[in-house]
Coordinates of C-alpha atoms and ligand atoms in Angstrom, one line a residue:
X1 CA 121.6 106.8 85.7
X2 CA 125.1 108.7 84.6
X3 CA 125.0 108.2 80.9
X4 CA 129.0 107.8 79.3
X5 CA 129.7 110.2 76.8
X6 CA 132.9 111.1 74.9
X7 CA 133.2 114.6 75.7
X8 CA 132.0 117.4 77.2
X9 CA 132.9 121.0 76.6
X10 CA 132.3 123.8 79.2
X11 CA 132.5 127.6 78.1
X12 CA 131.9 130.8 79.8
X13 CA 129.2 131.7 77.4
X14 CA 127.8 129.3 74.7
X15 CA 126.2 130.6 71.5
X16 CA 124.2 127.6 70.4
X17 CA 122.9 130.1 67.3
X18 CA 122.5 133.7 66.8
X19 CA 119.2 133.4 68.9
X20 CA 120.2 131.2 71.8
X21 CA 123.1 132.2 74.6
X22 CA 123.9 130.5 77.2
X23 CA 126.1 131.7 80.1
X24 CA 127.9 129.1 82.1
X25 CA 126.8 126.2 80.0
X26 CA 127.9 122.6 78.8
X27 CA 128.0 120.5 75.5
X28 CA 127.9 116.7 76.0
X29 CA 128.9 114.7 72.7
X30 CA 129.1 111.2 71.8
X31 CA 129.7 109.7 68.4
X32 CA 130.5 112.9 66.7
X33 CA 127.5 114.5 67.8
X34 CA 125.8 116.9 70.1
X35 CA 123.3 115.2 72.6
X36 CA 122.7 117.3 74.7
X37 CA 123.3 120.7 75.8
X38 CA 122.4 123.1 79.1
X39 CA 124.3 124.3 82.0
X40 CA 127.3 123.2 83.2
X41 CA 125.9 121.8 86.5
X42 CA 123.1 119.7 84.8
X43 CA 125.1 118.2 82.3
X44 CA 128.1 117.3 84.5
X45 CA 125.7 115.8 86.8
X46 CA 123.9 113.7 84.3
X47 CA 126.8 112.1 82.0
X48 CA 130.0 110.8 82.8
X49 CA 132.8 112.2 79.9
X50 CA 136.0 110.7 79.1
X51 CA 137.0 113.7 78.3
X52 CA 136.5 117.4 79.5
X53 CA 137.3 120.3 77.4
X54 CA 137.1 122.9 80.2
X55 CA 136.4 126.6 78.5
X56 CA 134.7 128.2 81.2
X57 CA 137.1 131.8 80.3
X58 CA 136.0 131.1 77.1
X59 CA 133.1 131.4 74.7
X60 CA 132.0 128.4 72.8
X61 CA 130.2 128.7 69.1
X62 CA 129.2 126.7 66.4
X63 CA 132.5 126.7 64.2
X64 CA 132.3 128.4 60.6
X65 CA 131.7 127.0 57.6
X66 CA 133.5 128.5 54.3
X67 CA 130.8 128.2 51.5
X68 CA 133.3 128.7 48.8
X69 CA 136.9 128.3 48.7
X70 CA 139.9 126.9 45.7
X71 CA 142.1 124.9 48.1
X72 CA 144.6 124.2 45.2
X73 CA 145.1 128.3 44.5
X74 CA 146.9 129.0 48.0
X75 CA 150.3 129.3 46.3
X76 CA 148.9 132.4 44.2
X77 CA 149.3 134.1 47.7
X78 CA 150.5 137.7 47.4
X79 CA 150.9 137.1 43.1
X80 CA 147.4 138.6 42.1
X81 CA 148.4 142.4 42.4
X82 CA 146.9 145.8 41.2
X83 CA 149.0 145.0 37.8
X84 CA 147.2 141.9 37.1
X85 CA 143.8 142.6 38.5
X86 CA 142.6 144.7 35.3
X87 CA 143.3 141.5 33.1
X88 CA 139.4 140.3 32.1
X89 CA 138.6 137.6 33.6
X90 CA 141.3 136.6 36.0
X91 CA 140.3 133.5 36.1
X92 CA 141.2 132.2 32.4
X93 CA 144.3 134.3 32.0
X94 CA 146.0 133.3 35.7
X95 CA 143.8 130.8 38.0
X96 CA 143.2 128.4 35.6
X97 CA 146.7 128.0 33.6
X98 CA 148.3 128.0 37.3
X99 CA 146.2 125.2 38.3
X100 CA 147.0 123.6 35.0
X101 CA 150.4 123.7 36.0
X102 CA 150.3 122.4 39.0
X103 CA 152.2 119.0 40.3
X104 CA 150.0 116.5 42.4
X105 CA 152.2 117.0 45.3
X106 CA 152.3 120.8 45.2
X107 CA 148.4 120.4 44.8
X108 CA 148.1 118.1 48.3
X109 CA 150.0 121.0 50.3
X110 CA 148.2 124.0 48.6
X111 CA 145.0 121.8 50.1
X112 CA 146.5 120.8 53.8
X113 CA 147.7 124.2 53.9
X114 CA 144.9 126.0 53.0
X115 CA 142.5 123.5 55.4
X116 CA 145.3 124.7 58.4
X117 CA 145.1 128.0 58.1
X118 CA 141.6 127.6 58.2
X119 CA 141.2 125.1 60.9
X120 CA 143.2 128.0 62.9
X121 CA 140.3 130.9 62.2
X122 CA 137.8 128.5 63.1
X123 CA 136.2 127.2 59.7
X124 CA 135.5 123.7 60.5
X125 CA 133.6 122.6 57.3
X126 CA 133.8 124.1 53.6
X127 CA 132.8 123.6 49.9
X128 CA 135.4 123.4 47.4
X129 CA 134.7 125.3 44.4
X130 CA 136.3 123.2 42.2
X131 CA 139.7 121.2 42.5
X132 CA 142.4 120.8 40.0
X133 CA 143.3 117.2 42.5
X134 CA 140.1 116.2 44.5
X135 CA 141.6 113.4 45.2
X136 CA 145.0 115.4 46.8
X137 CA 142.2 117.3 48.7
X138 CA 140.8 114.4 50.0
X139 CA 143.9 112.7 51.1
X140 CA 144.6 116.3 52.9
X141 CA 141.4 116.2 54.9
X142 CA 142.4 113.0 56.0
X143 CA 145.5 113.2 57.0
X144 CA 144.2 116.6 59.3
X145 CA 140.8 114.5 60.2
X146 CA 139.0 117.8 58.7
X147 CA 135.6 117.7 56.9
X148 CA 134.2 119.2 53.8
X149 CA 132.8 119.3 50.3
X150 CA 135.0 118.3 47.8
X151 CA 134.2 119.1 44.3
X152 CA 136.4 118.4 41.0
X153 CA 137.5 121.6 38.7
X154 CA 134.5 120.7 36.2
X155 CA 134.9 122.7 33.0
X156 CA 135.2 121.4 28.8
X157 CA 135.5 124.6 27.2
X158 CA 138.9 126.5 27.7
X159 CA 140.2 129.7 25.0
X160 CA 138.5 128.4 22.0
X161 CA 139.2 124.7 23.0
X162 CA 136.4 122.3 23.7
X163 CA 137.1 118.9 25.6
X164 CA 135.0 115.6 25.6
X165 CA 133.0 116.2 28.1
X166 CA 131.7 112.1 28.6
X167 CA 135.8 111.8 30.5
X168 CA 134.9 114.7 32.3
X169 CA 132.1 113.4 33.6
X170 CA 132.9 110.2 34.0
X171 CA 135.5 111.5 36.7
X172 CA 133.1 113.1 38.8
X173 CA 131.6 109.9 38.9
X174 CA 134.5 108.2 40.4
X175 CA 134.7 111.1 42.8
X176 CA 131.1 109.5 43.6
X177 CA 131.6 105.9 43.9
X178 CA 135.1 106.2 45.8
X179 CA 134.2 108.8 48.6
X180 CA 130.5 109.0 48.6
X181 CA 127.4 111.8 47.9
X182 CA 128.4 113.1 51.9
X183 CA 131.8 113.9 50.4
X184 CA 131.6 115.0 46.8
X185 CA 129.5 116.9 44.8
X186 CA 129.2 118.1 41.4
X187 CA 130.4 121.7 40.0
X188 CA 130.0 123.7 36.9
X189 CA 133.1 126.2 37.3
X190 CA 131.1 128.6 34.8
X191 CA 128.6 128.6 32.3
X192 CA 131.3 129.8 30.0
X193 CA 133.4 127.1 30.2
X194 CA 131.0 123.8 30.2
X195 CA 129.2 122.5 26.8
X196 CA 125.4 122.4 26.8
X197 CA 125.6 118.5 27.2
X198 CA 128.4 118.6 29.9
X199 CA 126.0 120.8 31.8
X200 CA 123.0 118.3 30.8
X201 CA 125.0 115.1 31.8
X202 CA 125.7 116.9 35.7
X203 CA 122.5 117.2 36.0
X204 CA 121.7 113.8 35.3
X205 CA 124.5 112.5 37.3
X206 CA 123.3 115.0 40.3
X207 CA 120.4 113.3 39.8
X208 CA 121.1 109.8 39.8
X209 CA 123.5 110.0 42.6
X210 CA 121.1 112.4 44.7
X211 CA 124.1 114.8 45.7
X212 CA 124.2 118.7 45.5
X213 CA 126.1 121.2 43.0
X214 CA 128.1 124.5 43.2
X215 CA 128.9 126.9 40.6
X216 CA 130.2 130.6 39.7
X217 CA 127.7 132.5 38.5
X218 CA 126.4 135.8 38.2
X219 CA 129.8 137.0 38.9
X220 CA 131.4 138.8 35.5
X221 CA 130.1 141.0 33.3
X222 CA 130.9 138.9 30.6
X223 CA 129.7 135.8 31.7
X224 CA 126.4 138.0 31.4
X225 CA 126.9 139.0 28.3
X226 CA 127.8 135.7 26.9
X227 CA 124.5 134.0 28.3
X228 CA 122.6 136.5 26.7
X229 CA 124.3 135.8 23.4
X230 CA 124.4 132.2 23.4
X231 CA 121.1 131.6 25.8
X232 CA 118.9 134.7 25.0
X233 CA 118.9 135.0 28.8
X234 CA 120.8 136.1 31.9
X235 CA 122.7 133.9 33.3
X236 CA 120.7 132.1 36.2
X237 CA 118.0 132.0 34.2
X238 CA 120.0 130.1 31.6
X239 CA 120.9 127.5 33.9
X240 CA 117.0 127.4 35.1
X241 CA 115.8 126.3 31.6
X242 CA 118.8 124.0 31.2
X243 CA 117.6 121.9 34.7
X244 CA 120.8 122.8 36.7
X245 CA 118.2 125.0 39.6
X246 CA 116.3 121.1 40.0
X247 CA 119.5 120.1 41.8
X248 CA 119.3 120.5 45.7
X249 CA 121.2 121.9 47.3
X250 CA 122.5 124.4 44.9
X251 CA 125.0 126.9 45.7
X252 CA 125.7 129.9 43.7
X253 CA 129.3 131.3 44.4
X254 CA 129.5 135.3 44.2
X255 CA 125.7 136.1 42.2
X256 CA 126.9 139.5 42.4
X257 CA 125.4 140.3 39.2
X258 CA 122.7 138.7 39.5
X259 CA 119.2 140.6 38.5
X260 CA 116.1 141.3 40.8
X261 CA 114.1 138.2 38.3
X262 CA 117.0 136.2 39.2
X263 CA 117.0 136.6 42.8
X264 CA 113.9 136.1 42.6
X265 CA 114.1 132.7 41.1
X266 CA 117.2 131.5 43.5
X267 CA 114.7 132.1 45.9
X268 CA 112.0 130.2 44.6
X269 CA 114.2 127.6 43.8
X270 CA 116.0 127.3 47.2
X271 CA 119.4 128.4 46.3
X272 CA 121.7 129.5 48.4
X273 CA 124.2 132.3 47.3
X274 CA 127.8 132.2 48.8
X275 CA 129.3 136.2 49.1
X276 CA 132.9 136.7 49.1
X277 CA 132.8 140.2 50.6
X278 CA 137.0 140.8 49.8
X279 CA 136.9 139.4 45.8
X280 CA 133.5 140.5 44.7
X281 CA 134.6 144.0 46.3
X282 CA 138.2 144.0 44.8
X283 CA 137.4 141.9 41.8
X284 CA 133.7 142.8 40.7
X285 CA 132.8 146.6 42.5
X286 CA 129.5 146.8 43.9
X287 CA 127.4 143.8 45.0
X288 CA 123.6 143.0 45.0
X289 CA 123.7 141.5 48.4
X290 CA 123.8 144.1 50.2
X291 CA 120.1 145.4 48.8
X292 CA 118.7 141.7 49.4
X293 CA 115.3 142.4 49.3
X294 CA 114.5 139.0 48.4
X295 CA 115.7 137.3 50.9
X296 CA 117.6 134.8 49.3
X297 CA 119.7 132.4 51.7
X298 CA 123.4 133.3 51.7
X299 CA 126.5 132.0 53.7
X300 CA 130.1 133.2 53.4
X301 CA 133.3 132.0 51.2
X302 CA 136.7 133.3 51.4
X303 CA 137.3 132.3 47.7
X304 CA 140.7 130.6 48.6
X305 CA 143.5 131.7 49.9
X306 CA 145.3 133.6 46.9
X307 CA 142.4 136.6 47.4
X308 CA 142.0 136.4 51.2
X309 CA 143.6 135.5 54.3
X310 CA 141.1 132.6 54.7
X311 CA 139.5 134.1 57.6
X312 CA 135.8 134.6 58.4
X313 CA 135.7 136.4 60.6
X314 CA 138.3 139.2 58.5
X315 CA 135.6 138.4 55.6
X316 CA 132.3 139.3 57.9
X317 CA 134.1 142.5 58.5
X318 CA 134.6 143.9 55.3
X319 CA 130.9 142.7 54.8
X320 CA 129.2 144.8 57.2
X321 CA 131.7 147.8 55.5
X322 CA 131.0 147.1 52.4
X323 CA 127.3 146.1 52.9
X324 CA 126.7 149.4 54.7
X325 CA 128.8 151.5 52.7
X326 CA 126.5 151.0 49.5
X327 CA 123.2 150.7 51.5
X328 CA 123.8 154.0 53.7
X329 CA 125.5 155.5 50.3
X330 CA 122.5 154.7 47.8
X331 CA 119.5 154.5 49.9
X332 CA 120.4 156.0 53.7
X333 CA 119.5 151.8 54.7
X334 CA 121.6 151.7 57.8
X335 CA 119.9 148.5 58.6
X336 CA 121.9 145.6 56.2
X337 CA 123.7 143.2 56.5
X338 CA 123.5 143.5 60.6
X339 CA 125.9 141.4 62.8
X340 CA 123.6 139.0 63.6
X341 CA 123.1 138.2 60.5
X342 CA 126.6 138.1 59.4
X343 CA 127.1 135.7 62.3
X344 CA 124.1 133.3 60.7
X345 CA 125.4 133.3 57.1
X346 CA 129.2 132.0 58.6
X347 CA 127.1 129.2 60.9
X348 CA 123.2 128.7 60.7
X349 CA 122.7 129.9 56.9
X350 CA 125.7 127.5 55.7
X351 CA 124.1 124.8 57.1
X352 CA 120.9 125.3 55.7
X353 CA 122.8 125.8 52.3
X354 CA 124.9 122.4 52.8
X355 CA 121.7 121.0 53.7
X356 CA 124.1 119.3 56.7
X357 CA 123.3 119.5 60.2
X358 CA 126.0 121.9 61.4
X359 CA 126.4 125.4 62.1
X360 CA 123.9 125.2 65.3
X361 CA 125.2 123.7 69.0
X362 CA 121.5 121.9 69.4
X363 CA 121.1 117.6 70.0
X364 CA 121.5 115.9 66.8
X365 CA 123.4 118.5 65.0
X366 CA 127.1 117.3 64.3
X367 CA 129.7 118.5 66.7
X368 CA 131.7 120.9 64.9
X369 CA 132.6 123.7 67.2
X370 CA 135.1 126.4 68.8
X371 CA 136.1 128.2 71.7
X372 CA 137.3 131.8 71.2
X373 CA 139.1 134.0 73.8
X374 CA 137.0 136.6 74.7
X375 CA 140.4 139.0 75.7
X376 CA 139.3 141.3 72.1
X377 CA 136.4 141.7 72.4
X378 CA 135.7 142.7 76.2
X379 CA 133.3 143.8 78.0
X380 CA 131.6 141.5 75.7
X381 CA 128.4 143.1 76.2
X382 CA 126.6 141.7 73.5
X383 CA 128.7 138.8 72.5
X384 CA 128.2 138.5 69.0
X385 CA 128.7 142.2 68.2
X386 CA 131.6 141.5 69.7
X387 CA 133.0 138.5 67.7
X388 CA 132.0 139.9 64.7
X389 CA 133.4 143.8 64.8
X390 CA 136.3 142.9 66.9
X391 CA 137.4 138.8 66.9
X392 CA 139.7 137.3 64.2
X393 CA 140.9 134.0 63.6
X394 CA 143.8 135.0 66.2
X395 CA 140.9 134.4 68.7
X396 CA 140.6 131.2 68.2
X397 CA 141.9 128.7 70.4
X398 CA 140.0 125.2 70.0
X399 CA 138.3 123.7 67.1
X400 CA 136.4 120.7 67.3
X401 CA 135.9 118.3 64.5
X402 CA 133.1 115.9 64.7
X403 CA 133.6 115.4 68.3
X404 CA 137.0 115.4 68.1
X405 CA 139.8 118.1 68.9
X406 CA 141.3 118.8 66.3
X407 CA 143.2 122.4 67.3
X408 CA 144.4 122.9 71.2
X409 CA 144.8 125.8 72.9
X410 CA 146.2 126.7 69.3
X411 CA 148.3 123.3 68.6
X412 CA 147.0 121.1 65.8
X413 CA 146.5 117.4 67.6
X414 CA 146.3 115.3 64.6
X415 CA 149.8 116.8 62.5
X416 CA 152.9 118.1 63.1
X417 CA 152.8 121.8 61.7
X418 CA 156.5 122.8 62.0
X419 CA 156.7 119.4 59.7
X420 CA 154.3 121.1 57.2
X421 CA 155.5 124.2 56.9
X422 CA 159.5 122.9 56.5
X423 CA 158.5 120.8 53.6
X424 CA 156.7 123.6 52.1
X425 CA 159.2 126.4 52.8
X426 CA 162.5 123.9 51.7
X427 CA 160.5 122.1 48.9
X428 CA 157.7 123.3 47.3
X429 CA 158.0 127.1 47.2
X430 CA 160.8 126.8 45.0
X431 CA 158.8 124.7 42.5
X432 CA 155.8 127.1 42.7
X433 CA 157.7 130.2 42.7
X434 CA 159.0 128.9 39.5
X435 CA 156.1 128.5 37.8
X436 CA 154.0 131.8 38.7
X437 CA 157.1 133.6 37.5
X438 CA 156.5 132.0 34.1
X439 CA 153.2 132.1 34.2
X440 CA 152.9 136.1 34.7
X441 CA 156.4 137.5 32.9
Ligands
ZN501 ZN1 135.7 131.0 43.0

């Protein structure tokens, strides 16, 4: 019997992970989810699709997942120059008083901006690092029909001042209750800025609601410093005794300075650490992950679009330069980080640090997915060498949002983006514009 199904993408070549490639296959999916996949002539034969992406000049992939992005910090684009790089840390002296000053409406198209530009280089799912406006986030994945991790900007200390931390909490909380554990999760922005009892109560919220937790860590000297001062430990280990490494899934954003005891213990906890190759190169100088001896899990973040161009594949680039540039420069290691597994920590590896079922074409596994032009990366001899020296987010020409098509042939289905982009241009650049000029005369 034909079985009915809601669509069925064919592709040239399908990579269903970094393991498994399929030439001249099919993907049939029905409620938002892979069930089955194989080549083309099998599946067409046994289901019946109301719809049929057809691909077959094309190569179809899981679609990439940004471990760690500020949605709300778009409109620093092109504002964080050479000038204001030196200023320690960036993050108290421009990101945060420029999220501060934020409007909510200026907040909802930094978000459906930055999730377009995204949706066009393929990223398909991502966790917020911590918004200013979850709630303009969420209304922004909605009105795309994207999907994500949205997390609140989660912090009580702040240039001497310290905050109640019960409100802060207690807003995370509605996060919870009004879009659910699938949805939101909780976030330290830094050890530096959260109270020992706002970092006690996530935990116990994490706890009680079962959902996961991302933080910056490991990622400033200072931050080390300060743990050591106010802790007597490094900085992951800090967090260990407080309970925060109980939470699962963790996420650690940067962990660039993180030591071999601490790897060590993000392994044995099951963290995952997210690497933003372009900031921890221009912002932090060398990196730790490049010498991962300990194997801990890592995926990829952009860290927003004020630092990068919010593409992956751009960021898996400078990864494999940067990542060989101190390996073959300190120890003659030619072998790390290789393609392959560049190409897991954007798909397979973010899964397995979202603890979602995504990141692999495989029944069961939610259909997020893409089809990229192979025109770039011809003869395409070993397909995923290709995509990852040679493909952008120019390459992209589908993306696929829980079974639904969400980019076409380049063209956003569920928006109008000339719409978009007039009301940012006429109306909302002016307002920013504004504002960062105050905020860095
Ligand atoms: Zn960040």
């Amino acid at each position: 019997m034909v079985e009915e199904v809601d669509l069925v993408v064919v592709g040239g070549k399908i990579i269903s992970s970094a393991s498994n490639i399929i030439d001249d296959g099919a993907i049939a999916v029905k409620g938002g989810k892979i069930i089955d996949i194989g080549k083309v002539d099998k599946i067409l034969d046994k289901y019946k699709a109301l719809e049929i992406l057809d691909r077959k000049d094309s190569i179809v992939l899981p679609a990439f997942v940004d471990c760690h992005v500020h949605t709300q910090q778009y409109f620093l684009r092109s504002v964080i120059n050479d000038k204001l790089l030196p200023m320690p840390p960036l993050w108290t002296e421009v990101l945060i008083p420029f999220e501060k000053k934020l409007s909510r409406e200026e907040a909802y198209y930094s978000s459906l901006f930055s999730l377009m530009k995204m949706i066009k280089n393929g990223v398909a799912y991502f966790l917020e690092a911590g918004a200013p406006y979850p709630d303009e986030l969420y209304n922004a994945l909605n009105t795309l029909k994207a999907s994500g991790i949205i997390t609140m900007a989660t912090y009580n200390v702040y240039k001497g001042e310290k905050y109640d931390h019960k409100q802060i909490l207690n807003e995370t909380e509605r996060l919870l209750k009004n879009y659910g554990k699938d949805v939101v999760w909780c976030s330290i922005r830094q050890i530096m800025m959260a109270s020992k009892e706002l970092i006690e109560g996530l935990v116990e919220l994490c706890e009680k609601d079962n959902t996961g937790i991302t933080y910056h860590l490991g990622e400033y000297q200072g931050e080390v410093d300060f743990s050591l001062t106010n802790y007597g430990k490094r900085p992951l280990e800090a967090v260990d005794s407080l309970g925060v490494t109980k939470i699962k899934p963790t996420v650690i954003a940067h962990g660039v300075y993180l030591s071999d005891t601490e790897q060590e213990l993000a392994k044995n906890r099951g963290i995952s650490v997210s690497w933003s190759p372009t900031s921890d190169s221009i912002l932090m100088g060398n990196h730790w992950l490049s010498f991962n001896a300990h194997r801990v899990n890592f995926c990829i973040g952009s860290d927003g679009g004020a630092l990068s161009t919010l593409d992956l594949l751009v960021e898996a680039k400078i990864a494999r330069s940067v990542g060989k540039a101190l390996s073959v420069g300190l120890v003659y290691d030619k072998s790390t980080p290789t393609s392959t597994e560049l190409f897991s920590a954007l798909t397979e590896n973010a899964g397995i640090a979202l603890n979602k079922k995504i990141g692999k074409l495989e029944p069961g596994y939610i259909a997020n997915m893409i089809t990229i032009n192979p025109e770039n990366i011809l003869p395409a001899i070993d397909v995923i060498e290709g995509i990852i020296s040679f493909a952008t987010g120019n390459d992209v020409r589908d993306v696929i949002v829980e079974g639904k098509i969400v980019l076409k042939d380049r063209k956003f289905v569920t928006i109008n983006e000339q719409e978009v982009y007039e009301k940012v241009n006429d109306s909302i650049v002016p307002s920013i514009k504004d504002k960062v000029l105050e905020l860095i005369k």
